[in-house]
Short mmCIF file of C-alpha atoms in Angstrom, two decimals:
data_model
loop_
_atom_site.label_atom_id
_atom_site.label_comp_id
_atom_site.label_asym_id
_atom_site.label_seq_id
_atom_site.Cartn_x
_atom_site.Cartn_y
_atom_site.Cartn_z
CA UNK E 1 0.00 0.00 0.00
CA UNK E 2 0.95 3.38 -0.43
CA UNK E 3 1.78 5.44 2.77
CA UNK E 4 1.18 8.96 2.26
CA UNK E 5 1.89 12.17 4.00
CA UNK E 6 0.92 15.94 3.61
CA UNK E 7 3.19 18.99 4.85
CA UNK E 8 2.63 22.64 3.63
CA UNK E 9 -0.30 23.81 5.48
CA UNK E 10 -1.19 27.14 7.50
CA UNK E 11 -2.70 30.15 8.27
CA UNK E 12 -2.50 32.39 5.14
CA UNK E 13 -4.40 35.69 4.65
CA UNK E 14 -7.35 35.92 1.86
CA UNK E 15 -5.50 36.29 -1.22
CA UNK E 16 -2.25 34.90 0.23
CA UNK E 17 -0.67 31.29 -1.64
CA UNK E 18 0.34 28.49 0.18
CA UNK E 19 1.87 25.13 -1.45
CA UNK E 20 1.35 21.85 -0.26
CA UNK E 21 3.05 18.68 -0.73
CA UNK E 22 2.24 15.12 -0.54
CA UNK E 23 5.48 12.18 -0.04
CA UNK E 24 4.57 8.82 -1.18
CA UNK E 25 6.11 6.10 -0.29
CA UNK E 26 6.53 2.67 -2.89
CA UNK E 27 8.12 2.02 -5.89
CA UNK E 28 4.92 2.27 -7.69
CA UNK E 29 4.03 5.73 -7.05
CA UNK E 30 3.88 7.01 -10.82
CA UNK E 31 1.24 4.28 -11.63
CA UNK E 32 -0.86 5.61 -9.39
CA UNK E 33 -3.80 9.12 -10.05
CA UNK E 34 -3.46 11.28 -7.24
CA UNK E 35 -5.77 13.47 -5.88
CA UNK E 36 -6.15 16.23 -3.35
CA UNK E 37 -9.26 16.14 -1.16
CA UNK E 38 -10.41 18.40 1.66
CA UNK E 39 -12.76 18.12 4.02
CA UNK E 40 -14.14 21.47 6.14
CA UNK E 41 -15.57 21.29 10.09
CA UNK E 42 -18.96 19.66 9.35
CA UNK E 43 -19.01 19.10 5.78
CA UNK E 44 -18.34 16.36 3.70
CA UNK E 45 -14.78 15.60 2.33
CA UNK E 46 -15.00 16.50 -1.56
CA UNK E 47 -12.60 16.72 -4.20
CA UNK E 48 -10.39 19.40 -4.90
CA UNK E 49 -8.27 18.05 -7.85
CA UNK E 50 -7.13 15.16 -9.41
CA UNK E 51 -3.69 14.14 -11.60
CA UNK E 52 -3.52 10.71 -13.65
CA UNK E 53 -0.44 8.60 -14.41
CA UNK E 54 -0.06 10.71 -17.36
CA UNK E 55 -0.47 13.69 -15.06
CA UNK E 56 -3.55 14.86 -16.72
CA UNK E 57 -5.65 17.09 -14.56
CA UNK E 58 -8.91 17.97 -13.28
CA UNK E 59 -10.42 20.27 -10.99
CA UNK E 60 -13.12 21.28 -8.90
CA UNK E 61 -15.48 24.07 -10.21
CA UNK E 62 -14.48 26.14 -6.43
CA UNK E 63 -10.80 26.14 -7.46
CA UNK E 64 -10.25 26.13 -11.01
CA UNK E 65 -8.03 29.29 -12.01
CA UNK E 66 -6.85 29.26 -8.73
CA UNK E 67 -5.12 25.89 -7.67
CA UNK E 68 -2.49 23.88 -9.99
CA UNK E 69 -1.83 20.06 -9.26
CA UNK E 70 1.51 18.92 -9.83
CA UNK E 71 3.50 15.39 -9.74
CA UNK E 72 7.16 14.62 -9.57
CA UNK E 73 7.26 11.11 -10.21
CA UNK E 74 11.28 10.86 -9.77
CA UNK E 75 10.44 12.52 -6.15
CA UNK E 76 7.11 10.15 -5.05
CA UNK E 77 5.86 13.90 -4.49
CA UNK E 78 2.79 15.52 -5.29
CA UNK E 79 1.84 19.36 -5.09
CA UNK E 80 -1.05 21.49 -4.82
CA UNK E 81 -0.48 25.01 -5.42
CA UNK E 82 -2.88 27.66 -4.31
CA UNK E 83 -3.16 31.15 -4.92
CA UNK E 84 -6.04 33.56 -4.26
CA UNK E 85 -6.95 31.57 -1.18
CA UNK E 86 -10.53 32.74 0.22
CA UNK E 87 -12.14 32.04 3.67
CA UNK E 88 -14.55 29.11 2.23
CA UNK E 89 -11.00 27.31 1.26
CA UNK E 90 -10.18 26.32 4.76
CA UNK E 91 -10.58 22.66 5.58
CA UNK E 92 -8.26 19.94 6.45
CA UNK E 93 -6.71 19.03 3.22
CA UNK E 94 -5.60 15.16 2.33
CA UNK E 95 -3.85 13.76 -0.40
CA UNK E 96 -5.00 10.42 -1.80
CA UNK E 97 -3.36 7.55 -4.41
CA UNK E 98 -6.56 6.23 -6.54
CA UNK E 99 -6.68 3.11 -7.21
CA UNK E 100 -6.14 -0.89 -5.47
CA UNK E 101 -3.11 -0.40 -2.74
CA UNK E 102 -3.95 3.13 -2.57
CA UNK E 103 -4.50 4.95 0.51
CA UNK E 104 -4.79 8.22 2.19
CA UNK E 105 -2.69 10.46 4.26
CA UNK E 106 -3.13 11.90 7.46
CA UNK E 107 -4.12 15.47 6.14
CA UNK E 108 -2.92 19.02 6.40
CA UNK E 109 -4.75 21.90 7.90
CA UNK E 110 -5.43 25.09 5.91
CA UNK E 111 -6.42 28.21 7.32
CA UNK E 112 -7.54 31.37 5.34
CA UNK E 113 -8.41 33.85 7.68
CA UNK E 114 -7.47 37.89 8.38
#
């Protein structure tokens, strides 16, 4: 299975960036879609964006224009940058491989607040 783990996370003012970063563990990391997810105090976790094998992208109608997913498949390491950050973007954010083996990490708080 693939062990994951998020770092990056903060308080950032609205507007402000912050960029965070997911380690994988495995030696089949690059076979693997990743995905950001986030999850905000008493909603449901949703989607954020997504990055395929061949590091095709999607995003979430919330964040598009705003957040760029990234993979570094020599590194195990996958990024989520995020500029224009509003109040409605903080949530605990988790990084996730899709896919049999896959797992989840242990998430990364984010914090948008003046």
């Amino acid at each position: 299975q693939v062990q994951l783990v998020e770092s990056g996370g903060g308080l950032v003012q609205p507007g402000g960036s912050l960029r965070l970063s997911c380690a994988a563990s495995g030696s089949s990391f690059s076979r693997y879609a990743m995905a950001w997810y986030r999850q905000a105090p008493g909603k449901q976790r949703e989607l954020v964006a997504y990055i395929t094998s061949g590091s095709n992208t999607n995003y979430a109608d919330s964040v598009k224009g705003r957040f760029t997913i990234s993979r570094d498949n020599a590194k195990n390491m996958v990024y989520l940058q995020m500029n224009s950050l509003k109040p409605e973007d903080t949530a605990v954010y988790y990084c996730h491989a899709i896919g049999v083996g896959g797992g989840w990490g242990q998430g990364t708080q984010v914090t948008v607040s003046s």
